Short mmCIF file of C-alpha atoms in Angstrom, two decimals:
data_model
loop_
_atom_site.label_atom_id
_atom_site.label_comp_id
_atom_site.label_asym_id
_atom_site.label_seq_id
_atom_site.Cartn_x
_atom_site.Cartn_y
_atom_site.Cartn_z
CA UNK A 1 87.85 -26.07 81.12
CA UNK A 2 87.15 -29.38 80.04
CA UNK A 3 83.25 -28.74 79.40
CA UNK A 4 83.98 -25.82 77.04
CA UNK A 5 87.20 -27.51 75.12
CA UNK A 6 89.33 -24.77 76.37
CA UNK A 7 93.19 -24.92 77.91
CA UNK A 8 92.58 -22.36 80.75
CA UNK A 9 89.67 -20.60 82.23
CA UNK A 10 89.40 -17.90 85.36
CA UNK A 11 88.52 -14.65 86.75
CA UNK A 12 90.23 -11.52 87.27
CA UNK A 13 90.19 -8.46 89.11
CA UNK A 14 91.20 -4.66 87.30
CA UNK A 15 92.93 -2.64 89.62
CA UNK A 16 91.66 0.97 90.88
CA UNK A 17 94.20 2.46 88.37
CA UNK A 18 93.05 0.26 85.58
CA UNK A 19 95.92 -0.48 83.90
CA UNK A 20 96.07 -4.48 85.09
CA UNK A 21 94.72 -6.87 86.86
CA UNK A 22 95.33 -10.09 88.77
CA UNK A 23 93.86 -13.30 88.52
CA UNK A 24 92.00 -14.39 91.61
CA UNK A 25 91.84 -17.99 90.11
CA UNK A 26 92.87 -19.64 86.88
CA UNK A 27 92.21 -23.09 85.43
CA UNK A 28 94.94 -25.10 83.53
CA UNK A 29 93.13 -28.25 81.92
CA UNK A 30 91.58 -28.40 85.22
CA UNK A 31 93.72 -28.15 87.49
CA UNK A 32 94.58 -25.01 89.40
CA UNK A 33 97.25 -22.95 88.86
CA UNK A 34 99.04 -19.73 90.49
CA UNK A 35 97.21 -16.67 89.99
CA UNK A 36 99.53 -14.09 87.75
CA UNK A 37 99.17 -10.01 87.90
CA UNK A 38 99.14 -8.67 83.83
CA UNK A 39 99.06 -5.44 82.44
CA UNK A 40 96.04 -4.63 80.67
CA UNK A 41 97.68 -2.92 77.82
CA UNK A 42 98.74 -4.69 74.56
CA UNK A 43 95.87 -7.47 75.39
CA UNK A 44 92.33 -8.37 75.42
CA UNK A 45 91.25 -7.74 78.62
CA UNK A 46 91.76 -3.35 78.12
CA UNK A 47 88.82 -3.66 75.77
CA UNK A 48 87.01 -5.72 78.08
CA UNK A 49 87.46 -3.60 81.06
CA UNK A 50 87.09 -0.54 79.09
CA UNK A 51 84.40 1.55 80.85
CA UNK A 52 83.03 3.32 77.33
CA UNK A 53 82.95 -0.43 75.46
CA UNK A 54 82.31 -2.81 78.61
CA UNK A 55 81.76 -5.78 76.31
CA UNK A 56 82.14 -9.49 75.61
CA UNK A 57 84.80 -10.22 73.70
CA UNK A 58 86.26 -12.95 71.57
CA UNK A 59 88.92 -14.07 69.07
CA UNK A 60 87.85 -17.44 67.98
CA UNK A 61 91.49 -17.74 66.20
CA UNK A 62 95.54 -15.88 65.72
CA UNK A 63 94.65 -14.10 69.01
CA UNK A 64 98.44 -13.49 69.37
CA UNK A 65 98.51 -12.00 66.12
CA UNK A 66 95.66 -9.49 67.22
CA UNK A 67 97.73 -8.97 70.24
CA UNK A 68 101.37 -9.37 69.30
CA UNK A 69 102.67 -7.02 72.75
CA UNK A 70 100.82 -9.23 74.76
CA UNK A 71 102.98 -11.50 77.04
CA UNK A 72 100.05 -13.98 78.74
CA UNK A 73 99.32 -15.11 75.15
CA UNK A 74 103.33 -15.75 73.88
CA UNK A 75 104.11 -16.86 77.63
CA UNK A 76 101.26 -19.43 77.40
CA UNK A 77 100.80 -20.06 73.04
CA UNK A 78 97.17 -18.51 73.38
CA UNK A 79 95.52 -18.44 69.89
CA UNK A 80 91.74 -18.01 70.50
CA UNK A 81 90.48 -15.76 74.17
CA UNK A 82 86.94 -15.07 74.91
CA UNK A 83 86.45 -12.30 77.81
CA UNK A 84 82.94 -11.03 79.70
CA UNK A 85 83.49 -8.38 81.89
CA UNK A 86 82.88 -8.48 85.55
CA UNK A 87 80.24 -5.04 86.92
CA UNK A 88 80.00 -3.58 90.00
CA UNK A 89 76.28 -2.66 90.74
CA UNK A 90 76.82 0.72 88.98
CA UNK A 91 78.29 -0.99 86.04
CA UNK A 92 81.54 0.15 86.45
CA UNK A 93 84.61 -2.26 85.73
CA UNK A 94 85.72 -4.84 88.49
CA UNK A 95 86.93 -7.58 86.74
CA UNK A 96 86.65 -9.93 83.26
CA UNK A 97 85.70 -13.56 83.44
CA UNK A 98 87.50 -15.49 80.46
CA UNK A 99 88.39 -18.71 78.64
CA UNK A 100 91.53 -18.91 76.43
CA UNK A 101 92.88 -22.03 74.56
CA UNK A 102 96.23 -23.31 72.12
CA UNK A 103 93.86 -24.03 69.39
CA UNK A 104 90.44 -22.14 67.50
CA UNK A 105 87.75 -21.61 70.16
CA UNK A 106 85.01 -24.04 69.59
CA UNK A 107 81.81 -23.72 71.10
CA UNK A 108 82.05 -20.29 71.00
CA UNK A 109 78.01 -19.84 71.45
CA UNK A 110 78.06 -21.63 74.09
CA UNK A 111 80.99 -19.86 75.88
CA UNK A 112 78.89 -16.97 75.63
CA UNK A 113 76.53 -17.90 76.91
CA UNK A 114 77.88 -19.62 79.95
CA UNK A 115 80.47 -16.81 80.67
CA UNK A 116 77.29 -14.20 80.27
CA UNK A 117 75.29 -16.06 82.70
CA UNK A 118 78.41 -16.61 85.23
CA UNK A 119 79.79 -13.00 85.11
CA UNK A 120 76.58 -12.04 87.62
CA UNK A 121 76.90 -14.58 90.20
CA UNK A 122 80.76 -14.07 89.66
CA UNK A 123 80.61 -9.71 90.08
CA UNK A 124 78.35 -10.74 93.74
CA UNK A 125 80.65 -12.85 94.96
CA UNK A 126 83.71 -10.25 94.14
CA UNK A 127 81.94 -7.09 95.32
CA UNK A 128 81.73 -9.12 98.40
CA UNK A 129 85.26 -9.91 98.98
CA UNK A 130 86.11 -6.84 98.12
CA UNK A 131 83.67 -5.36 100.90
CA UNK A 132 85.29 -8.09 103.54
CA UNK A 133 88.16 -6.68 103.08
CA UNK A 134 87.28 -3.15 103.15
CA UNK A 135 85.95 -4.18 106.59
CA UNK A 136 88.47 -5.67 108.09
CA UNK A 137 91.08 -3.27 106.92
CA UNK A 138 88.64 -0.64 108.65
CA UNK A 139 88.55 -2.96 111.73
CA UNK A 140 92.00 -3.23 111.83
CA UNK A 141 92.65 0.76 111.27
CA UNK A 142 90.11 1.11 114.07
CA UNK A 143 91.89 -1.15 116.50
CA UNK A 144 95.30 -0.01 115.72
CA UNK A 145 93.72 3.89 116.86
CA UNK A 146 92.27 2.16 120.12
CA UNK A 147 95.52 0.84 121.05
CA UNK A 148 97.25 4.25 120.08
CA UNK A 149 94.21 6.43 122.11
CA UNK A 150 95.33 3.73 125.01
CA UNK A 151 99.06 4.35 125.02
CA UNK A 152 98.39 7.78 124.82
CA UNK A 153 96.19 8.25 127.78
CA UNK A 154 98.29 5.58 130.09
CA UNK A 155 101.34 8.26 129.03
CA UNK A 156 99.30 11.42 129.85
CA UNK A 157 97.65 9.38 133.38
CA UNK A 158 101.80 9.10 134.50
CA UNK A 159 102.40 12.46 133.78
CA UNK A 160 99.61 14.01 135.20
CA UNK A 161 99.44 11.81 137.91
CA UNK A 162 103.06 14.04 140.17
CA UNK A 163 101.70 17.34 139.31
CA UNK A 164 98.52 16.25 140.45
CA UNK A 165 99.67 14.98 143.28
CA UNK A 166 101.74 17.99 144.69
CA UNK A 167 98.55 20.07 144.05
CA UNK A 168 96.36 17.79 146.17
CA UNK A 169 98.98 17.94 148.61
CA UNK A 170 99.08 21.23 148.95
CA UNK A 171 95.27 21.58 149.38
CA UNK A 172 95.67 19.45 152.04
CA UNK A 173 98.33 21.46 153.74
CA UNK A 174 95.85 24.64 153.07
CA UNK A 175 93.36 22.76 155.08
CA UNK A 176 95.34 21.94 157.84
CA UNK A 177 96.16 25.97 157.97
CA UNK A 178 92.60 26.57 158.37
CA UNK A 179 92.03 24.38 161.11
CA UNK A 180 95.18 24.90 163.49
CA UNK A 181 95.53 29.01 162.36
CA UNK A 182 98.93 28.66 161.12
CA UNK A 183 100.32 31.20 159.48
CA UNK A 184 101.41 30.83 155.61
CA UNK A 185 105.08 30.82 156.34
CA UNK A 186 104.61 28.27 158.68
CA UNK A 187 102.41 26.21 156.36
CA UNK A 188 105.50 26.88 153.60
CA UNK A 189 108.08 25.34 155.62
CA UNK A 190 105.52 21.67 155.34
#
């Protein structure tokens, strides 16, 4: 923040659905600050994270007047936002690195710059995560059918197991018939 003149600076993620976000880390003067979920209507970031106009973006002044329905900028006094969008390695949307600031955006060549240049290293990291977590939801799906494939069998073992065993008992009884020629009423009262 300090390095570009500018009151906050993070990354966030767009949603599947596209219609917001959530910032996975934000920058107050510095010092970080909890991460907020925003709608991406009414503000900056839709044309950002639009797919057709996937662009850098900035309003170097009267940002809230360009985007009067959006609450981030009246919630926080924004007046000047510069965006870069984050790419997936198709080049479809997964997030917007920004900076945003109280007063004009100085610097703003530079920004650009330096919020160009991040937004690769930044989209790596984040396709990562999100693949982590694809993995260990799998992983956990996968262990949660183990232990349901294990509950099931241990059920089916006890019920098989007294049916099973009044068949093998009866075999046995069979072969005692054969070897002491009793007859089959005499091997039903066994």
């Amino acid at each position: 923040c300090r390095q570009f003149g500018v009151a906050y600076a993070g990354v966030s993620y767009v949603k599947k659905t596209r219609d917001y976000a959530r910032t996975l880390a934000i920058s107050h003067n510095g010092q970080c600050v909890d991460n907020i979920d925003y709608m991406l209507a009414g503000g900056p970031c839709n044309k950002v994270s639009d797919v057709d106009r996937w662009k850098y973006l900035a309003y170097l002044d009267e940002a809230q007047n360009s985007y009067p329905d959006c609450t981030v900028f009246k919630d926080l006094d924004i007046r000047s936002y510069a965006g870069y969008p984050l790419c997936r390695g198709d080049d479809s949307p997964l997030g917007i690195i920004f900076v945003m600031h109280h007063e004009p955006l100085q610097n703003e060549p530079i920004i650009r710059h330096a919020l160009q240049r991040l937004s690769g290293r930044v989209s790596a990291e984040l396709e990562q995560i999100l693949q982590r977590s694809r993995l260990d939801d799998l992983v956990n799906q996968l262990q949660s059918a183990n232990q349901t494939k294990a509950r099931f069998l241990a059920s089916i073992s006890h019920e098989l197991r007294t049916p099973l065993n009044a068949i093998i008992g009866f075999s046995e009884a069979l072969h005692y018939v054969d070897k002491t020629n009793l007859t089959g009423e005499r091997v039903l009262d066994f």
